[in-house]
Amino acid sequence: MEEKQKDILILAIESSCDETSIAIVKNGREVLSNVISSQIDTHRAFGGVVPEIASRKHIEVIDIVLDEALEQANVTLKDIDAIAVTYGPGLVGALLVGVSYAKSLAYTLKKPLIPVHHIEGHIYANYIEDKELKPPFISLVISGGHTHIVYVEDYGKFKILGKTRDDACGEAFDKVARTIGLSYPGGPEIDKLAKLGDKYAIDLPRVMIDTNDYDFSFSGLKSAVLNFVNKSEMTNTSFKNEDLAASFQQAVVDVLVSKTIKACKETNLKVLTLAGGVSANSFLRESMKNACEKENIKLCIPSLKLCTDNAAMIGCAGYYEYLKGNFADLDLNAYPNLKLDNIAI
Ligand code: KG4
Ligand code: ZN
């Protein structure tokens, strides 16, 4: 009789920015718990994440988050097979809290330590969402720090087809939101406001939409918004924030959809996934869905909780690294500028 394979339980830690999260993930794709403690309310008063405060908050809550994650999963530390942790990119102090915590757990429990790239984690959120999903596929990675079109060849094997030449997509959302007085983080605020506006009211550029590559640029669009707002103030012309939000969002989404569909067509890949915080955007989700239906491309988008920072996605990526035996020593460091290319084979 065939022996049933032992279940592998990964305890995963994510602390790269302003969310302290610990998850317990079984066999890569089954999330037993995914506890997220967000610091957003603390940072909102400052209009963005304050790195020093972020590190301190992580330290304050990480023990509680661990207890909660174990309790929700109904397991104890003795049941855990390995510890996975985000080791970059992100805020160095914030990353260090998670990395140090993971190292002490791995040392005490005598279990392997698995370093995970944060963006790889975002891509892997799709494996949790769609249990049947397998590489190869295209992934559009859009977060506060990244805008990449990635060719996912295999587990842990990526080719970057294109990326932003300046601002990340989420950064543009946050900066435009700030310009019109919305609170941090700006992405969800623009998303909400845009629903009430006219997306054709203000003419904004679709930067690099026709270039013969898969790269993006968002700083020109951000400047166009700033110029529009300044000019309106100087000429005493009023405009509706709702219209600006809708027009800006349409300009971003037009470029994202056009370049990503082009990548799918030119690589002949019929599966597309979205990853990172901006994939929570309701208008993008709808527009990409329509475009994929037209082109007969299967689209996978993580549920909202798996789009933004969480440890379950790190646990999923950690599982596939575990299968390959990609473990770190206890001198593992945090790498704030870790590139996805660094782990691409
Ligand atoms: O992936 P993430 O949670 O953290 C990073 O790794 O950066 O992404 C955060 C970014 C922020 O810029 C935030 O404004 C954006 O994702 N975001 C959104 C939405 N929800 C979060 N942008 C547009 N629409 C949303 N609904
Ligand atoms: Zn992220």
Coordinates of C-alpha atoms and ligand atoms in Angstrom, one line a residue:
M1 CA 0.0 0.0 0.0
E2 CA 1.3 3.5 -0.9
E3 CA 2.4 5.4 2.2
K4 CA 0.6 8.7 2.8
Q5 CA 3.1 11.6 2.6
K6 CA 3.6 13.5 5.8
D7 CA 2.0 16.9 5.8
I8 CA 4.4 19.8 5.8
L9 CA 3.6 22.8 8.0
I10 CA 5.4 26.0 7.4
L11 CA 5.3 28.9 9.8
A12 CA 5.7 32.1 7.8
I13 CA 6.6 35.6 8.9
E14 CA 6.1 38.8 6.9
S15 CA 7.3 42.2 8.3
S16 CA 8.7 44.0 5.3
C17 CA 6.6 47.2 5.6
D18 CA 3.7 48.1 7.9
E19 CA 2.0 44.8 8.3
T20 CA 3.1 42.2 10.9
S21 CA 1.8 38.9 9.7
I22 CA 2.3 35.3 10.7
A23 CA 0.7 32.3 8.9
I24 CA 0.6 28.6 9.2
V25 CA 0.5 27.0 5.8
K26 CA -0.1 23.2 5.1
N27 CA 1.5 21.6 2.1
G28 CA 2.0 25.0 0.3
R29 CA -1.5 25.8 -0.6
E30 CA -3.7 25.3 2.4
V31 CA -3.8 28.2 4.8
L32 CA -4.5 27.2 8.4
S33 CA -4.2 30.7 9.7
N34 CA -3.1 34.1 8.3
V35 CA -3.0 36.7 11.0
I36 CA -2.3 40.3 9.9
S37 CA -1.7 43.1 12.3
S38 CA -1.8 46.4 10.3
Q39 CA -0.1 49.6 11.4
I40 CA -1.9 51.7 8.8
D41 CA -3.8 53.7 11.4
T42 CA -0.6 54.7 13.1
H43 CA 1.2 55.8 9.9
R44 CA -1.8 57.6 8.4
A45 CA -1.2 60.6 10.7
F46 CA 2.2 61.0 9.0
G47 CA 0.9 60.6 5.4
G48 CA 3.1 57.5 4.8
V49 CA 5.0 54.8 6.6
V50 CA 7.6 56.0 9.1
P51 CA 10.3 53.3 9.1
E52 CA 11.4 53.7 12.7
I53 CA 7.8 53.5 14.0
A54 CA 7.2 50.5 11.8
S55 CA 10.1 48.6 13.3
R56 CA 9.0 49.3 16.8
K57 CA 5.4 48.3 16.2
H58 CA 6.5 45.0 14.7
I59 CA 8.4 44.2 17.9
E60 CA 5.4 45.2 20.0
V61 CA 2.9 42.9 18.3
I62 CA 4.9 40.0 16.9
D63 CA 4.5 37.7 19.9
I64 CA 0.8 38.2 20.0
V65 CA 0.5 37.6 16.3
L66 CA 2.4 34.3 16.7
D67 CA 0.2 33.1 19.5
E68 CA -2.9 34.0 17.5
A69 CA -1.6 32.3 14.3
L70 CA -0.9 29.0 16.2
E71 CA -4.2 29.1 18.0
Q72 CA -6.2 29.7 14.9
A73 CA -4.4 26.9 13.1
N74 CA -4.9 24.7 16.2
V75 CA -1.2 23.7 16.2
T76 CA 1.8 24.1 18.5
L77 CA 5.4 25.1 17.6
K78 CA 6.3 21.4 17.9
D79 CA 4.2 20.6 14.8
I80 CA 6.0 23.1 12.6
D81 CA 8.4 21.7 9.9
A82 CA 10.2 24.9 8.8
I83 CA 10.2 28.7 9.3
A84 CA 9.9 30.9 6.2
V85 CA 10.5 34.6 6.4
T86 CA 10.6 37.6 4.1
Y87 CA 14.2 38.8 3.9
G88 CA 13.8 41.5 1.3
P89 CA 13.0 43.9 -0.3
G90 CA 11.4 46.3 2.2
L91 CA 12.3 48.6 5.0
V92 CA 15.5 47.4 6.6
G93 CA 14.5 47.8 10.2
A94 CA 11.1 46.3 9.6
L95 CA 12.6 43.3 7.8
L96 CA 15.1 42.8 10.5
V97 CA 12.4 42.2 13.1
G98 CA 10.9 39.4 11.1
V99 CA 14.3 37.9 10.1
S100 CA 15.6 37.9 13.7
Y101 CA 12.4 36.4 15.0
A102 CA 12.5 33.7 12.4
K103 CA 16.1 32.9 13.2
S104 CA 15.4 32.6 16.9
L105 CA 12.5 30.2 16.2
A106 CA 14.5 28.1 13.8
Y107 CA 17.4 27.9 16.3
T108 CA 15.1 27.0 19.2
L109 CA 13.0 24.5 17.3
K110 CA 16.0 23.1 15.4
K111 CA 14.0 23.5 12.1
P112 CA 15.2 24.8 8.7
L113 CA 15.0 28.5 8.0
I114 CA 13.7 29.5 4.5
P115 CA 14.4 33.0 3.1
V116 CA 11.6 34.3 0.9
H117 CA 11.6 37.2 -1.6
H118 CA 8.7 39.4 -0.8
I119 CA 7.6 39.8 -4.5
E120 CA 7.9 36.0 -5.1
G121 CA 5.5 35.7 -2.2
H122 CA 3.0 38.1 -3.9
I123 CA 3.1 36.0 -7.0
Y124 CA 2.6 32.8 -5.0
A125 CA -0.6 34.2 -3.5
N126 CA -2.1 33.0 -6.7
Y127 CA -1.2 29.3 -5.9
I128 CA -3.3 29.7 -2.7
E129 CA -6.2 31.3 -4.6
D130 CA -6.3 28.7 -7.4
K131 CA -5.2 25.3 -6.2
E132 CA -4.9 24.0 -9.8
L133 CA -2.6 26.9 -11.0
K134 CA 0.7 25.7 -12.4
P135 CA 3.6 27.5 -14.1
P136 CA 4.3 28.7 -16.7
F137 CA 2.2 31.9 -16.7
I138 CA 2.6 35.7 -16.9
S139 CA 2.3 37.7 -13.6
L140 CA 1.7 41.4 -13.4
V141 CA 3.3 42.5 -10.1
I142 CA 2.0 45.8 -8.9
S143 CA 2.7 47.0 -5.4
G144 CA 3.9 50.0 -3.5
G145 CA 7.5 49.4 -4.7
H146 CA 7.2 47.3 -7.8
T147 CA 5.7 47.2 -11.3
H148 CA 6.9 44.2 -13.1
I149 CA 5.7 41.9 -15.9
V150 CA 7.2 38.6 -14.9
Y151 CA 7.3 35.4 -16.9
V152 CA 7.0 32.6 -14.3
E153 CA 8.7 29.7 -16.0
D154 CA 8.6 27.3 -13.0
Y155 CA 8.5 27.4 -9.2
G156 CA 11.2 29.8 -8.2
K157 CA 12.2 30.5 -11.8
F158 CA 11.4 33.9 -13.1
K159 CA 12.2 36.0 -16.1
I160 CA 11.5 39.8 -15.9
L161 CA 10.0 40.9 -19.2
G162 CA 9.6 44.5 -18.2
K163 CA 9.4 46.9 -15.3
T164 CA 8.8 50.5 -14.4
R165 CA 11.6 53.0 -15.3
D166 CA 10.7 55.3 -12.4
D167 CA 7.8 55.2 -9.9
A168 CA 6.0 52.1 -9.0
C169 CA 2.3 51.9 -9.8
G170 CA 1.2 51.9 -6.1
E171 CA 3.5 54.8 -5.4
A172 CA 1.7 56.8 -8.2
F173 CA -1.7 56.0 -6.6
D174 CA -0.4 57.1 -3.2
K175 CA 1.2 60.3 -4.5
V176 CA -1.8 61.4 -6.6
A177 CA -4.1 60.7 -3.6
R178 CA -2.0 62.9 -1.4
T179 CA -2.1 65.7 -4.0
I180 CA -5.9 65.8 -3.7
G181 CA -5.9 65.5 0.1
L182 CA -6.8 61.8 0.5
S183 CA -5.3 59.8 3.3
Y184 CA -2.6 57.1 3.2
P185 CA -2.6 54.6 1.7
G186 CA -4.0 56.4 -1.3
G187 CA -4.8 53.4 -3.6
P188 CA -8.0 52.2 -1.9
E189 CA -9.1 55.9 -1.5
I190 CA -8.7 56.6 -5.2
D191 CA -10.5 53.3 -5.9
K192 CA -13.5 54.4 -3.8
L193 CA -13.6 58.0 -5.1
A194 CA -13.2 57.0 -8.8
K195 CA -16.5 55.1 -8.7
L196 CA -18.3 58.5 -8.3
G197 CA -16.3 60.3 -11.1
D198 CA -16.2 60.6 -14.9
K199 CA -13.1 58.8 -16.2
Y200 CA -13.1 60.9 -19.4
A201 CA -13.4 64.3 -17.7
I202 CA -9.6 65.0 -17.6
D203 CA -7.3 64.2 -20.4
L204 CA -4.2 62.4 -19.0
P205 CA -1.3 60.7 -20.9
R206 CA -1.0 56.9 -21.3
V207 CA 2.8 57.0 -20.9
M208 CA 4.7 54.3 -22.9
I209 CA 1.5 52.5 -24.0
D210 CA 2.9 52.1 -27.5
T211 CA 6.5 51.4 -26.9
N212 CA 8.0 48.2 -28.2
D213 CA 8.8 46.7 -24.8
Y214 CA 7.1 45.7 -21.5
D215 CA 8.4 48.7 -19.5
F216 CA 6.3 51.3 -17.7
S217 CA 6.7 54.9 -16.5
F218 CA 4.4 56.5 -14.0
S219 CA 6.3 59.6 -13.0
G220 CA 5.1 61.5 -16.2
L221 CA 1.5 60.7 -15.3
K222 CA 2.0 61.8 -11.8
S223 CA 3.5 65.1 -13.0
A224 CA 0.6 65.6 -15.5
V225 CA -1.8 65.3 -12.5
L226 CA 0.2 67.7 -10.5
N227 CA 0.3 70.2 -13.4
F228 CA -3.4 69.9 -13.9
V229 CA -4.1 70.6 -10.2
N230 CA -1.6 73.6 -10.1
K231 CA -3.0 75.0 -13.3
S232 CA -6.6 74.7 -12.0
E233 CA -5.6 76.5 -8.8
M234 CA -3.8 79.3 -10.7
T235 CA -6.7 79.9 -13.1
N236 CA -9.3 79.5 -10.4
T237 CA -10.9 76.7 -12.3
S238 CA -12.7 74.1 -10.2
F239 CA -12.6 70.4 -10.8
K240 CA -14.1 67.4 -9.0
N241 CA -11.7 65.1 -7.1
E242 CA -13.9 62.2 -8.2
D243 CA -13.2 63.0 -11.9
L244 CA -9.5 63.3 -11.3
A245 CA -9.4 60.0 -9.4
A246 CA -11.4 58.3 -12.2
S247 CA -9.3 59.8 -15.0
F248 CA -6.0 58.9 -13.3
Q249 CA -7.2 55.4 -12.6
Q250 CA -8.3 54.9 -16.2
A251 CA -4.9 56.1 -17.5
V252 CA -3.0 53.7 -15.2
V253 CA -5.3 50.8 -16.0
D254 CA -5.2 51.4 -19.8
V255 CA -1.4 51.0 -19.8
L256 CA -1.3 48.0 -17.4
V257 CA -3.9 46.1 -19.3
S258 CA -2.5 46.9 -22.8
K259 CA 1.1 45.9 -21.9
T260 CA 0.2 42.8 -19.9
I261 CA -2.1 41.4 -22.6
K262 CA 0.6 42.1 -25.2
A263 CA 3.1 40.1 -23.0
C264 CA 0.6 37.2 -22.9
K265 CA 0.1 37.2 -26.6
E266 CA 3.7 37.5 -27.6
T267 CA 4.8 34.8 -25.2
N268 CA 1.9 32.6 -26.2
L269 CA 0.9 32.1 -22.6
K270 CA -2.8 31.7 -21.9
V271 CA -2.6 32.2 -18.2
L272 CA -2.2 35.5 -16.4
T273 CA -2.0 36.2 -12.7
L274 CA -2.1 39.5 -10.8
A275 CA 0.0 40.1 -7.7
G276 CA 0.7 42.9 -5.1
G277 CA -1.4 45.5 -3.4
V278 CA -2.6 47.4 -6.5
S279 CA -4.3 44.2 -7.8
A280 CA -6.9 44.9 -5.1
N281 CA -8.1 47.8 -7.4
S282 CA -11.7 47.1 -8.4
F283 CA -11.5 48.8 -11.7
L284 CA -8.3 47.1 -12.7
R285 CA -9.7 43.7 -11.7
E286 CA -12.8 44.3 -13.9
S287 CA -10.9 45.7 -16.9
M288 CA -8.3 42.9 -16.9
K289 CA -11.1 40.3 -16.6
N290 CA -12.8 41.8 -19.7
A291 CA -9.6 42.0 -21.7
C292 CA -8.7 38.4 -20.8
E293 CA -12.1 37.1 -21.7
K294 CA -11.7 38.7 -25.2
E295 CA -8.3 37.2 -25.7
N296 CA -9.3 33.8 -24.2
I297 CA -6.7 34.1 -21.4
K298 CA -7.4 32.5 -18.0
L299 CA -7.0 35.2 -15.3
C300 CA -6.2 34.5 -11.6
I301 CA -6.5 37.3 -9.1
P302 CA -5.9 36.7 -5.4
S303 CA -8.7 37.6 -3.0
L304 CA -8.3 41.0 -1.3
K305 CA -6.6 39.7 1.8
L306 CA -4.0 37.8 -0.3
C307 CA -3.3 40.9 -2.6
T308 CA -1.9 43.1 0.1
D309 CA 1.0 42.1 2.5
N310 CA 0.3 38.8 4.3
A311 CA 2.4 35.9 5.6
A312 CA 0.3 33.1 3.9
M313 CA 1.9 34.0 0.5
I314 CA 5.3 33.8 2.1
G315 CA 4.4 30.4 3.5
C316 CA 3.4 29.2 0.1
A317 CA 6.6 30.3 -1.5
G318 CA 8.5 28.9 1.5
Y319 CA 7.0 25.5 0.9
Y320 CA 8.3 25.3 -2.7
E321 CA 11.7 26.4 -1.5
Y322 CA 11.5 23.7 1.3
L323 CA 10.9 21.0 -1.3
K324 CA 14.1 22.2 -3.1
G325 CA 16.0 22.3 0.2
N326 CA 16.8 26.0 -0.2
F327 CA 17.6 26.8 3.4
A328 CA 19.5 29.7 5.0
D329 CA 22.1 29.6 7.8
L330 CA 21.4 31.5 11.0
D331 CA 23.5 34.4 9.8
L332 CA 20.7 35.3 7.3
N333 CA 20.5 39.1 6.9
A334 CA 17.8 41.5 5.7
Y335 CA 18.2 42.9 2.1
P336 CA 16.1 46.1 1.6
N337 CA 16.9 46.3 -2.1
L338 CA 16.8 42.6 -3.0
K339 CA 16.0 42.3 -6.7
L340 CA 13.7 39.6 -8.1
D341 CA 16.5 39.1 -10.7
N342 CA 18.7 37.9 -7.9
I343 CA 16.7 34.8 -7.4
A344 CA 15.9 34.3 -11.1
I345 CA 17.8 31.4 -12.6
Ligands
KG4_1 O1 1.8 44.9 -1.9 P1 1.5 46.0 -1.0 O2 0.5 45.7 0.1 O3 2.8 46.4 -0.2 C1 4.0 46.5 -1.0 O4 4.7 45.5 -1.1 O5 4.3 47.6 -1.5 O6 1.1 47.2 -1.8 C2 0.7 48.5 -1.3 C3 0.3 49.4 -2.4 C4 0.0 50.8 -1.9 O7 0.6 51.7 -2.8 C5 -1.5 50.9 -2.0 O8 -2.0 52.2 -2.2 C6 -1.8 50.0 -3.1 O9 -1.0 48.9 -2.9 N1 -3.3 49.6 -3.1 C7 -4.2 49.9 -4.0 C8 -5.4 49.4 -3.6 N2 -5.2 48.7 -2.4 C9 -3.9 48.9 -2.1 N3 -4.0 50.6 -5.2 C10 -5.1 50.8 -5.9 N4 -6.3 50.4 -5.6 C11 -6.5 49.6 -4.5 N5 -7.8 49.2 -4.2
ZN2 ZN 3.9 43.8 -0.7

